[in-house]
PDB file of C-alpha atoms in Angstrom:
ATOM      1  CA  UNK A   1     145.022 136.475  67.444  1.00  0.00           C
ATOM      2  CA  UNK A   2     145.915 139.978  68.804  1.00  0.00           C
ATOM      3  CA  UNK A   3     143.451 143.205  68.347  1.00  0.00           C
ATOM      4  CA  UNK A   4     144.751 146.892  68.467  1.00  0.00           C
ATOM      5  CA  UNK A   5     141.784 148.039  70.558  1.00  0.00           C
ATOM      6  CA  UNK A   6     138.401 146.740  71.527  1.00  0.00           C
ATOM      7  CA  UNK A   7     135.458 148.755  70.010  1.00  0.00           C
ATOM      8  CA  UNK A   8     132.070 148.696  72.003  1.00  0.00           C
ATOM      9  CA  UNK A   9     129.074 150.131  69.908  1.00  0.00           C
ATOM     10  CA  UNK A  10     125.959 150.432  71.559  1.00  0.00           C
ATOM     11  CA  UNK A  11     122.243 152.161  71.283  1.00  0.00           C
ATOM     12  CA  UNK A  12     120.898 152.165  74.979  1.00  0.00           C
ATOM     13  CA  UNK A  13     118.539 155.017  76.086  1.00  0.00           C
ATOM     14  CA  UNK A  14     118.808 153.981  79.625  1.00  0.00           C
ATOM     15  CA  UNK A  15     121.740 152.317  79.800  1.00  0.00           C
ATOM     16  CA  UNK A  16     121.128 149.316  80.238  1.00  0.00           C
ATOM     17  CA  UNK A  17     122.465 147.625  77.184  1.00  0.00           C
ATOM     18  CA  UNK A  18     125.952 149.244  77.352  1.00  0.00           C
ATOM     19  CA  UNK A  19     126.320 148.224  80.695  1.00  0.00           C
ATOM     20  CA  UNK A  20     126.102 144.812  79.091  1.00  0.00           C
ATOM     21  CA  UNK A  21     128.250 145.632  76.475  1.00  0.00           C
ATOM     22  CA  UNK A  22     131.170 147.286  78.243  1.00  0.00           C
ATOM     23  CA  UNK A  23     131.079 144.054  80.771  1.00  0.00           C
ATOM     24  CA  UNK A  24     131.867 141.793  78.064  1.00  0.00           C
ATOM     25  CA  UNK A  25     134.278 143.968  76.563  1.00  0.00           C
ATOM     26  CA  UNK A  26     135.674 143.988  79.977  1.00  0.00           C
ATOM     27  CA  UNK A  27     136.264 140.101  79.690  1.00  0.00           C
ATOM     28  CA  UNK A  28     138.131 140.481  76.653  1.00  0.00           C
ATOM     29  CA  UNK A  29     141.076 141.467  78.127  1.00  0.00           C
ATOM     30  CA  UNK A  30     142.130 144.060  75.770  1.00  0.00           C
ATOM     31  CA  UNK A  31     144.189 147.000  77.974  1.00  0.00           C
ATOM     32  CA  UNK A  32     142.141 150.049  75.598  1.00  0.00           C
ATOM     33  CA  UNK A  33     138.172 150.037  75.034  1.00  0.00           C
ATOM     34  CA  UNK A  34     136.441 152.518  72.688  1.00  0.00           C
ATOM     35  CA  UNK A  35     133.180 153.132  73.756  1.00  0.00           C
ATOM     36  CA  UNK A  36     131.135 154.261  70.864  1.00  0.00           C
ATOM     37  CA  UNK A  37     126.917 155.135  72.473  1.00  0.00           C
ATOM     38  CA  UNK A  38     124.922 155.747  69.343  1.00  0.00           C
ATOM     39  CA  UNK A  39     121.946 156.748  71.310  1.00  0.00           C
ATOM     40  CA  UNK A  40     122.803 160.093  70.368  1.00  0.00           C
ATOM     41  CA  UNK A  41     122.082 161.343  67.347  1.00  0.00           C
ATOM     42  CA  UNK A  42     124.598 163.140  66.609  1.00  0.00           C
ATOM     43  CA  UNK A  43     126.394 160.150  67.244  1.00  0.00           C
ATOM     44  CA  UNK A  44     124.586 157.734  64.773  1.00  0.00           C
ATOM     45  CA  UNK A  45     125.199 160.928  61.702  1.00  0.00           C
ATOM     46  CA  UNK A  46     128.756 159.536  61.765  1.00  0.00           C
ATOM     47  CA  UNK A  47     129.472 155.720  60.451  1.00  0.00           C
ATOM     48  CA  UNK A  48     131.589 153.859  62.713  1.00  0.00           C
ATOM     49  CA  UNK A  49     135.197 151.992  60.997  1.00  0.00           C
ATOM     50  CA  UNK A  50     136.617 149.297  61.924  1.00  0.00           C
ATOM     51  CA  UNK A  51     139.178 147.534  60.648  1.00  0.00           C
ATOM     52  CA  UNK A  52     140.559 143.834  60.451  1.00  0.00           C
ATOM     53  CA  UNK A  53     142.656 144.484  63.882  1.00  0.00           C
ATOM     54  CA  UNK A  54     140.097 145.256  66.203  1.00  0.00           C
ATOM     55  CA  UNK A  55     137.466 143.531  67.669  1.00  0.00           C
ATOM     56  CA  UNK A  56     134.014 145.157  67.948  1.00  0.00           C
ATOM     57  CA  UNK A  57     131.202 144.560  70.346  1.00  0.00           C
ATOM     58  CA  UNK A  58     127.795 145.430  69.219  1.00  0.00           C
ATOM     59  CA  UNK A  59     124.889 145.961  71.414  1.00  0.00           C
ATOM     60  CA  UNK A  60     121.009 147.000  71.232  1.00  0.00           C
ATOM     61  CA  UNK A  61     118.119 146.765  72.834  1.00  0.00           C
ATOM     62  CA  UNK A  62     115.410 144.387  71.782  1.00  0.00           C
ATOM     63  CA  UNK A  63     111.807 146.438  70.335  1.00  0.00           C
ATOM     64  CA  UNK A  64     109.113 143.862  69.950  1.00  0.00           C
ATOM     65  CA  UNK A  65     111.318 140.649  69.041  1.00  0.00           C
ATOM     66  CA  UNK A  66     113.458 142.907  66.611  1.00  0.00           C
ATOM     67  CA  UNK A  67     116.370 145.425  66.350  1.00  0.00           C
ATOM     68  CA  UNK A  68     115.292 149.058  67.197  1.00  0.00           C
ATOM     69  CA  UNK A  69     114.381 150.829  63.353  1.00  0.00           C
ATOM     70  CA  UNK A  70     115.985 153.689  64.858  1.00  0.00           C
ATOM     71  CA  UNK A  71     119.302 152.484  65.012  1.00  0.00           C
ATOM     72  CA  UNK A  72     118.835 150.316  61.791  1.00  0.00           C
ATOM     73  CA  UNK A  73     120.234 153.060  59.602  1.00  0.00           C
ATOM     74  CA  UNK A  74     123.242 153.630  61.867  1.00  0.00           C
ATOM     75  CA  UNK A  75     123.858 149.861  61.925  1.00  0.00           C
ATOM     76  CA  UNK A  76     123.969 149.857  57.959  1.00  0.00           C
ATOM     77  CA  UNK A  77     126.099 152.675  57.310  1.00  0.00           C
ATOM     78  CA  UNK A  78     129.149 150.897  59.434  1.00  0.00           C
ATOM     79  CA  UNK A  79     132.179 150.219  57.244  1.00  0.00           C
ATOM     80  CA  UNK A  80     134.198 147.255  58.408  1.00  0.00           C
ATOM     81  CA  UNK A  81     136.569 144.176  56.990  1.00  0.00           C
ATOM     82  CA  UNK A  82     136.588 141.337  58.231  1.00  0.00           C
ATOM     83  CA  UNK A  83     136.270 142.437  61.911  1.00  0.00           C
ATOM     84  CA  UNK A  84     135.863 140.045  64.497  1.00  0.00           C
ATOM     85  CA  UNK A  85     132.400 141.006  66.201  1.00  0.00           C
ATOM     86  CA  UNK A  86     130.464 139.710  69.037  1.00  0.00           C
ATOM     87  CA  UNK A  87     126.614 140.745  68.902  1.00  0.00           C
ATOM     88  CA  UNK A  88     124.333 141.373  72.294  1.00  0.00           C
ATOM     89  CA  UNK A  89     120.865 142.189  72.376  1.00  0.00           C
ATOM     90  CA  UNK A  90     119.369 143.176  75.472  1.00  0.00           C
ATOM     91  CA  UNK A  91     115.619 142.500  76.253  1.00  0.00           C
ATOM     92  CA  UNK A  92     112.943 143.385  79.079  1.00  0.00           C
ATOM     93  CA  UNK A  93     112.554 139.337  79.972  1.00  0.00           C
ATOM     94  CA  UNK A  94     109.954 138.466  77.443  1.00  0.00           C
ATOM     95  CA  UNK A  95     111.537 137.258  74.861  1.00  0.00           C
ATOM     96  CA  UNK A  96     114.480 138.114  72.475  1.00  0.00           C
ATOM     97  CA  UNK A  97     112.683 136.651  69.396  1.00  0.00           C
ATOM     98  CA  UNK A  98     114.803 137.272  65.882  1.00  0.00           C
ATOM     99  CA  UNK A  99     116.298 140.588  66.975  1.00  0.00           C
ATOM    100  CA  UNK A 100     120.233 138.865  67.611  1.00  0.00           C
ATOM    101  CA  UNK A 101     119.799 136.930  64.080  1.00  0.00           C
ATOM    102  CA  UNK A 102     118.524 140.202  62.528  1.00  0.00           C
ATOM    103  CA  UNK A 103     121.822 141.777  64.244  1.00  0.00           C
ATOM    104  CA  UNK A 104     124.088 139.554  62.963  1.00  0.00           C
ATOM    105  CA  UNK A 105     122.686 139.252  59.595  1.00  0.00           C
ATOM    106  CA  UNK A 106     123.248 143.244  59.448  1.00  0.00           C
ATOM    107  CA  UNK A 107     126.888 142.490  60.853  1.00  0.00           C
ATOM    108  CA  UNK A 108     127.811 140.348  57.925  1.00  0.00           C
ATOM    109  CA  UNK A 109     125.978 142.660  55.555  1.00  0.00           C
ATOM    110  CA  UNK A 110     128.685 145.542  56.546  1.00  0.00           C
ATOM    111  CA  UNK A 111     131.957 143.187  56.369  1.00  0.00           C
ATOM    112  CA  UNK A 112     132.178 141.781  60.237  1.00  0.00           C
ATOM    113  CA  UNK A 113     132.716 138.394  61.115  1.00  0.00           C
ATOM    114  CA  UNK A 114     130.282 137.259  64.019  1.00  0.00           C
ATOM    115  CA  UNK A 115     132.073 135.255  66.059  1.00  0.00           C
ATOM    116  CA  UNK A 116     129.775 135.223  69.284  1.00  0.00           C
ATOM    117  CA  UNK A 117     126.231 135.889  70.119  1.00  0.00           C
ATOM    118  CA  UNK A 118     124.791 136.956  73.574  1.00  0.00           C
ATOM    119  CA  UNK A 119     121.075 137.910  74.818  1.00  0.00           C
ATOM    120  CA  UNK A 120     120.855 139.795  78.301  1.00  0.00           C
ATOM    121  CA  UNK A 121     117.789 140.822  80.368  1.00  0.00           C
ATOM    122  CA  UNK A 122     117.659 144.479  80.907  1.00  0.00           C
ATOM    123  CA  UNK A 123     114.643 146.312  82.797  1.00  0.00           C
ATOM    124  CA  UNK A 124     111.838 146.837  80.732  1.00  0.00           C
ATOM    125  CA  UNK A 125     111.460 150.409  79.220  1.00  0.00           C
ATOM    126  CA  UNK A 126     107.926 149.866  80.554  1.00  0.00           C
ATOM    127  CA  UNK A 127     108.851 148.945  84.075  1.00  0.00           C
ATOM    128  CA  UNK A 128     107.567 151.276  86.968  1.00  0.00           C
ATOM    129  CA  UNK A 129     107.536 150.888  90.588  1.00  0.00           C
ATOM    130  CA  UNK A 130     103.609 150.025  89.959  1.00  0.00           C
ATOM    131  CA  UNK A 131     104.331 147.588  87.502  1.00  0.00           C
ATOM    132  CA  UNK A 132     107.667 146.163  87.705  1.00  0.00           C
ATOM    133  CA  UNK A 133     109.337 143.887  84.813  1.00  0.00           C
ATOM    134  CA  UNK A 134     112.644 142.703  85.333  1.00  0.00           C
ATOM    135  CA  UNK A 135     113.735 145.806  87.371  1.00  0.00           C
ATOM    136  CA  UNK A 136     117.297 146.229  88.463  1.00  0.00           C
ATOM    137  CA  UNK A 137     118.462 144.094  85.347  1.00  0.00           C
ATOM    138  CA  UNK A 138     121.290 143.633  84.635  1.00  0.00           C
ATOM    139  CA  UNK A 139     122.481 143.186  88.426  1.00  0.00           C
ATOM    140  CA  UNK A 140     126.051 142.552  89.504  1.00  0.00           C
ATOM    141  CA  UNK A 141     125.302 138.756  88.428  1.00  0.00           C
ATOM    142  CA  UNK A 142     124.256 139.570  85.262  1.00  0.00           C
ATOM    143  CA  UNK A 143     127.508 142.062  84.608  1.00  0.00           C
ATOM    144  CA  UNK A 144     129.576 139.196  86.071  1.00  0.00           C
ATOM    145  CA  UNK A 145     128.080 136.450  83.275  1.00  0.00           C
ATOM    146  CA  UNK A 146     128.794 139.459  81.019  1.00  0.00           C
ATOM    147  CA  UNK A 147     132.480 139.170  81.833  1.00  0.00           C
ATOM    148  CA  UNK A 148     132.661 135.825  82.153  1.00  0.00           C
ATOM    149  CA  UNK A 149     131.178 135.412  78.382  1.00  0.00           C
ATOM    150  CA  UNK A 150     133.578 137.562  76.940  1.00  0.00           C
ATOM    151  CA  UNK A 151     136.638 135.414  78.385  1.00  0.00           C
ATOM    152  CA  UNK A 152     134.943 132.526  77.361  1.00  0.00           C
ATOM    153  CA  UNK A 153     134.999 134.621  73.259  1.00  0.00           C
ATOM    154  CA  UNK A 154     139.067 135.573  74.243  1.00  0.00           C
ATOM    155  CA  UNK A 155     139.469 131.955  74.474  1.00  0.00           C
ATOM    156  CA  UNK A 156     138.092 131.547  71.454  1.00  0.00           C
ATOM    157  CA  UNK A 157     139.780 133.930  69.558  1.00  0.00           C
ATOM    158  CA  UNK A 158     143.135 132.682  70.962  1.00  0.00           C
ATOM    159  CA  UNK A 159     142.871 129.423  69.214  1.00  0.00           C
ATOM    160  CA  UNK A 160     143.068 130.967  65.673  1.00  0.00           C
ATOM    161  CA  UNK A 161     145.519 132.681  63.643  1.00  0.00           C
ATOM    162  CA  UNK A 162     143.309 135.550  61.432  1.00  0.00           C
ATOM    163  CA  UNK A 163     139.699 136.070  62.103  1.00  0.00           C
ATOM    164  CA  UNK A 164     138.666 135.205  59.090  1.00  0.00           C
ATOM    165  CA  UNK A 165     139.298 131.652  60.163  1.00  0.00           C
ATOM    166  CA  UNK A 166     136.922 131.596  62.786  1.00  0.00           C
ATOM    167  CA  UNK A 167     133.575 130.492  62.339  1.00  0.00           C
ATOM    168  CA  UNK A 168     130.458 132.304  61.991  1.00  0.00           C
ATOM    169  CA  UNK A 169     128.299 131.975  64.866  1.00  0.00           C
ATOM    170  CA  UNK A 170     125.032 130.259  65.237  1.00  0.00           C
ATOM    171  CA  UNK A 171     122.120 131.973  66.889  1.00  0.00           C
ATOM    172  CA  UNK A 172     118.476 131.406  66.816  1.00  0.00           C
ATOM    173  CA  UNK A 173     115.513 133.143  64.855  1.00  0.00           C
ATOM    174  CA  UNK A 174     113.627 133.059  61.651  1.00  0.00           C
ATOM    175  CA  UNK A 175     113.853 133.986  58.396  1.00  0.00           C
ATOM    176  CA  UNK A 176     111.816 136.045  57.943  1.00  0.00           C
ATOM    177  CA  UNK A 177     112.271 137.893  60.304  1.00  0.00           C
ATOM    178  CA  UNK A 178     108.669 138.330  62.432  1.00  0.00           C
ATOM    179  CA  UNK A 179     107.577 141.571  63.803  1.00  0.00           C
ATOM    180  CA  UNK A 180     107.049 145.180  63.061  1.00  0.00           C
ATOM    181  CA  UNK A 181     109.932 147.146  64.060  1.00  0.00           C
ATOM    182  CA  UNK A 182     107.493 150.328  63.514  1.00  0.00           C
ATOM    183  CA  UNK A 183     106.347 151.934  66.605  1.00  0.00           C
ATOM    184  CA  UNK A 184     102.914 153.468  66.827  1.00  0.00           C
ATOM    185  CA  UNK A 185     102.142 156.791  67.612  1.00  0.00           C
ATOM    186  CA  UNK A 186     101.139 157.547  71.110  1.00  0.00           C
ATOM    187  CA  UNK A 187     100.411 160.167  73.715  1.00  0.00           C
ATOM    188  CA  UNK A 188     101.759 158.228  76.641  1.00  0.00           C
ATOM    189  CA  UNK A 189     103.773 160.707  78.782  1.00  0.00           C
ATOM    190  CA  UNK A 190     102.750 163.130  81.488  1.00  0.00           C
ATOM    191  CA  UNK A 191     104.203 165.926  82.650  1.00  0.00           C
ATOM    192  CA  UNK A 192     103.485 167.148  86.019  1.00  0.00           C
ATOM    193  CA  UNK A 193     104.167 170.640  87.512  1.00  0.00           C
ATOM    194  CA  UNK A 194     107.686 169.335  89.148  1.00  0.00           C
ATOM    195  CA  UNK A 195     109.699 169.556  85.476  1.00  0.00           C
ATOM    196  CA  UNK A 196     111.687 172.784  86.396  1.00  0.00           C
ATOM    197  CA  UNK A 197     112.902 172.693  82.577  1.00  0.00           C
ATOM    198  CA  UNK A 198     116.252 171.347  83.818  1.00  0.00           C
ATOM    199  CA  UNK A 199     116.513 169.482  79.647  1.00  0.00           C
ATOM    200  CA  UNK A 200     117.740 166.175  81.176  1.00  0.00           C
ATOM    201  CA  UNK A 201     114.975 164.367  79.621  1.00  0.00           C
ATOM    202  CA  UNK A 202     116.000 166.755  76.134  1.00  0.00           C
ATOM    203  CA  UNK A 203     119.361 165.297  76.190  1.00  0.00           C
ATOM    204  CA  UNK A 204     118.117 161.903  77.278  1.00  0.00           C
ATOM    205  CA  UNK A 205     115.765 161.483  74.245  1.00  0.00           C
ATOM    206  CA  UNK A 206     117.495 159.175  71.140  1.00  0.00           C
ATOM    207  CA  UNK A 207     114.686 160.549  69.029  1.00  0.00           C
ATOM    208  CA  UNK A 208     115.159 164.427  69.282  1.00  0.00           C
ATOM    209  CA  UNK A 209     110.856 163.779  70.239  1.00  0.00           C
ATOM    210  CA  UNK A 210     111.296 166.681  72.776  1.00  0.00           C
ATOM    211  CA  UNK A 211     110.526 169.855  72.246  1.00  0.00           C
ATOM    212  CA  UNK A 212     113.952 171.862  73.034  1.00  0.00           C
ATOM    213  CA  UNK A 213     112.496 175.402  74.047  1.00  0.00           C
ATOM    214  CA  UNK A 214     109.274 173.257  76.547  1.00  0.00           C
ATOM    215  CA  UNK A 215     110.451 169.577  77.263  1.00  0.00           C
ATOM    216  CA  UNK A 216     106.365 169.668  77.838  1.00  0.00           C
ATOM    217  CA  UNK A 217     105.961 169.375  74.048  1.00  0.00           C
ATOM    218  CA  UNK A 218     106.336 165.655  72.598  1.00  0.00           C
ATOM    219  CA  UNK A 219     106.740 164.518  68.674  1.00  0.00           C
ATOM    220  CA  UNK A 220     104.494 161.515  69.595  1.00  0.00           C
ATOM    221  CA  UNK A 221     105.561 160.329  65.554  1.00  0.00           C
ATOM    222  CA  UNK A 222     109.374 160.661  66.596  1.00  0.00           C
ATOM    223  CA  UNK A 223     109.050 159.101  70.052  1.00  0.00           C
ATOM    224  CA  UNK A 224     109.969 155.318  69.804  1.00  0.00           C
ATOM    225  CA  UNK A 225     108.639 154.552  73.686  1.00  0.00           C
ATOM    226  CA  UNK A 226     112.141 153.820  74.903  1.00  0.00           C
ATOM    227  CA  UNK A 227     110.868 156.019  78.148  1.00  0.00           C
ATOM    228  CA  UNK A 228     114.321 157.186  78.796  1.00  0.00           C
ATOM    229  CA  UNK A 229     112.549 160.739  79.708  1.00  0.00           C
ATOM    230  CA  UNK A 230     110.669 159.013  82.255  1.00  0.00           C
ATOM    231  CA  UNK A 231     113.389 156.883  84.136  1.00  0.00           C
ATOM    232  CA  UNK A 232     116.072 159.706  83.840  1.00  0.00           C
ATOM    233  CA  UNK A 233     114.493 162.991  85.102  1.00  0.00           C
ATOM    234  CA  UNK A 234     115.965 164.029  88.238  1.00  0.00           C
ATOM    235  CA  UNK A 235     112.051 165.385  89.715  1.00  0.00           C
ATOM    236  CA  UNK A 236     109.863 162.576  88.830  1.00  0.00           C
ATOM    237  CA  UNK A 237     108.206 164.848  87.147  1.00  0.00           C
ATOM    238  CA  UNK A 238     107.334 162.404  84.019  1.00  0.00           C
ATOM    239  CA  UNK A 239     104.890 159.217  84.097  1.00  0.00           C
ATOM    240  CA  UNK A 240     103.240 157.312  82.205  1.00  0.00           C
ATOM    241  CA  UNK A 241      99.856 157.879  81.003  1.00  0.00           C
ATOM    242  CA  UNK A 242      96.702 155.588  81.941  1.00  0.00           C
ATOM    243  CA  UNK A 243      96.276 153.752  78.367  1.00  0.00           C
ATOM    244  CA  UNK A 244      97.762 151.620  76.104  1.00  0.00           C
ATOM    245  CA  UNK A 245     101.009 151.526  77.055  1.00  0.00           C
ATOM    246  CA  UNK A 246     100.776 150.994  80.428  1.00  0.00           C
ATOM    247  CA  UNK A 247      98.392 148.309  80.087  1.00  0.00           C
ATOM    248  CA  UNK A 248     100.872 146.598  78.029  1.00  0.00           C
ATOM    249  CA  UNK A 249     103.264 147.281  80.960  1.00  0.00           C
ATOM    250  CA  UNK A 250     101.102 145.910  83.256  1.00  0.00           C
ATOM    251  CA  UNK A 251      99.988 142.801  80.866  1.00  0.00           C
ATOM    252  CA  UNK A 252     104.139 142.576  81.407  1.00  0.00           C
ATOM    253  CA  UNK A 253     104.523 142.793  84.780  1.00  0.00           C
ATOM    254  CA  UNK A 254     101.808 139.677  84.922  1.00  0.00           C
ATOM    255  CA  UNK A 255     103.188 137.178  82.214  1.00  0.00           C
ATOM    256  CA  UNK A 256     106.975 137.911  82.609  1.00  0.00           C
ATOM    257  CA  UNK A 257     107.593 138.093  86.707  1.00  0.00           C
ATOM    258  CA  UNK A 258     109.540 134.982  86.002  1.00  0.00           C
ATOM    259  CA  UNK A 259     113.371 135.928  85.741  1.00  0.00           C
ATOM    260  CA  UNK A 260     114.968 134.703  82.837  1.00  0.00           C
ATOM    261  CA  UNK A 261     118.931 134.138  82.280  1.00  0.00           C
ATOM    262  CA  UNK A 262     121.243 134.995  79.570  1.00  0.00           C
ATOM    263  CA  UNK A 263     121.382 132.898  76.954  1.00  0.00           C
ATOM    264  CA  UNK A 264     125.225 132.760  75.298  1.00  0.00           C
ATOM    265  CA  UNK A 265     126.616 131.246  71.953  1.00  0.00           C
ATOM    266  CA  UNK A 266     130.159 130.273  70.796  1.00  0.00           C
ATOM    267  CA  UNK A 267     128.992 127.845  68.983  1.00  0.00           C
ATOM    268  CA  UNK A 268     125.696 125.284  68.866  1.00  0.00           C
ATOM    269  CA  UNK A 269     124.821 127.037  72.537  1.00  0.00           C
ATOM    270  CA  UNK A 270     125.995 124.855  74.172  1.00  0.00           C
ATOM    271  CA  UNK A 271     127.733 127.223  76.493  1.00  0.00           C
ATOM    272  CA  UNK A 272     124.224 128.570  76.862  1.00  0.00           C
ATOM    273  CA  UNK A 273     122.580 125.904  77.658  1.00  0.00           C
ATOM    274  CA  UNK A 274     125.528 125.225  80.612  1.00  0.00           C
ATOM    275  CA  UNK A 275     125.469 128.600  82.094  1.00  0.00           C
ATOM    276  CA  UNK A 276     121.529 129.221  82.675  1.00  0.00           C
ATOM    277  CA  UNK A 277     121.358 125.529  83.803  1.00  0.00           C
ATOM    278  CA  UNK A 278     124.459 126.045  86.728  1.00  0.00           C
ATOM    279  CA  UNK A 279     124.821 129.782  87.325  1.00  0.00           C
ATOM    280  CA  UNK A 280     121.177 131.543  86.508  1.00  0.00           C
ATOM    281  CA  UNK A 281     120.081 135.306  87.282  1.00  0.00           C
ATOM    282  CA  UNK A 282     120.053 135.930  90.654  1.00  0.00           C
ATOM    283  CA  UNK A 283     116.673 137.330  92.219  1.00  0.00           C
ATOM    284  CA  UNK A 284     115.174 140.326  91.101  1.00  0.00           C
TER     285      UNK A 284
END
C-alpha cells in the first residue's frame, strides 16, 4: 500500500502530544509529513481533508479519561474516505481511561479507517517542580517507542493491497463512555509582577482565555486548565494558585510517581503487552 503524504493532526498546548505524534509519523517512512497543530484556533475554524491516499496520524491529549471537548468539534468537522489512520492519546501517567476508544469511534464517524492505536505518557499539565508527575515525558525513550510503533503500523500496512482491507483496530474502553469532558470553572493562575506583557502565554492559550490587551485578565469559563500559560512563559511569571487544582496536582504527584509505559495496538495488544514487558519507560 503506498500513501501520497503522511498527515499528522494534533491538539497539544505544550507540546507534548505532537512530539508523540510526529515520532510515529517519523516511523512511517513516508519522505513528506504534513503537520497539521489544531491547538490554535484559528487552526481548528478550518476542517482538515484527507483522502483515500494518505495516511493520517491523530493525536490528543487525555482530559479526565476522555478526549479534550475543546477539540471535539474540530475532530467532527474532518472530512475523510476511507483514510488509513492511526490514533494516539497522550496522558499525564494516570490513566488513559476511554479517551483512545472515544478517538477512534470519532475517526470512523468522519470516514477513516483505524488501523492502529497508541497511548503515550506526557507530563502532566499539572506538573510543577513542587509537585512533579511524569515530568520530562515523553523522553528520548519514549520518542524512540514512538518510532519504533509506527514501523511496526508500515509493516502492517505493507501486507495489504487498499486500506479498506485492513482491519479495524481494537483498543480498550467502555461504552459508555465514563467521564465529564466539561471542565469547571476556576481561578487557578497567578500572575506575579515579572509578566513584562511579552503575549507568549496569549499566543500559547488554545482557548483564546487571555485577555489580549492585559495577559493579567483570565476567562476562567474559557480556560480548559491545559496550563500551557504557565509552562511556556519565558519569566516565570505565572503559577499556580494554592487551591483546588493544585491539590489535585499534588494528590498526583502522590498516587502516580510510578512511571508507566506506552501501551500499543495492531491488533489484540499483543504488541503492547511485548513492548512494556521488554523495553519499558526509562526513569523519570
Amino acid at each position: 500500500m503506498q500513501f501520497n503524504s503522511v498527515k499528522v493532526a494534533c491538539f497539544s498546548p505544550t507540546g507534548t502530544t505532537k512530539a508523540v505524534a510526529v515520532a510515529i509519523a517519523g516511523g512511517l517512512g513516508s519522505g513528506r509529513m504534513d503537520v497539521i497543530d489544531a491547538t490554535r484556533p484559528e487552526t481548528r475554524a478550518r476542517p482538515l481533508r484527507v483522502g483515500e491516499s494518505d495516511l493520517l496520524v491523530i493525536a490528543v491529549p487525555v482530559y479526565m479519561g476522555r478526549v479534550p471537548d475543546l477539540v471535539g468539534e474540530w475532530l467532527n468537522a474532518i472530512e475523510a474516505r476511507n483514510t488509513p489512520t492511526v490514533c494516539a492519546v497522550v496522558y499525564g501517567n494516570r490513566a488513559f481511561e476511554d479517551a483512545l476508544l472515544e478517538l477512534k469511534d470519532i475517526m470512523i464517524g468522519r470516514g477513516c479507517i483505524p488501523v492502529a492505536g497508541a497511548a503515550f505518557i506526557g507530563e502532566h499539565s499539572f506538573s510543577s517542580a513542587e509537585a512533579p508527575v511524569a515530568a520530562g515525558r515523553p523522553d528520548q525513550n519514549d520518542l524512540a517507542l514512538a518510532k519504533a510503533f509506527g514501523q511496526s503500523v508500515r509493516r502492517k500496512l505493507q501486507a495489504f493491497s487498499s486500506p479498506r482491507d485492513v482491519p479495524i483496530v481494537d483498543v480498550p474502553g467502555n461504552h459508555p463512555y465514563n467521564g465529564d469532558t466539561k471542565t469547571r470553572d476556576i481561578d487557578f493562575i497567578e500572575v506575579n509582577d515579572w509578566c513584562d506583557q511579552c503575549g507568549v502565554c496569549i499566543d500559547a492559550c488554545p482557548a483564546g482565555a487571555i485577555d489580549q490587551q492585559d495577559p493579567r485578565v483570565i476567562d476562567v469559563a474559557a480556560c480548559i486548565t491545559c496550563c500551557a500559560c504557565i509552562k511556556l512563559c519565558p519569566n516565570a511569571a505565572r503559577t499556580m494558585k494554592p487551591g483546588p487544582i493544585m491539590d489535585v496536582a499534588i494528590r498526583l504527584n502522590r498516587l502516580c510517581d510510578t512511571p508507566k509505559a506506552p501501551e500499543y495496538f495492531l491488533q489484540g495488544g499483543v504488541l503492547a503487552a511485548h513492548w512494556a514487558a521488554d523495553t519499558g519507560p526509562s526513569a523519570e
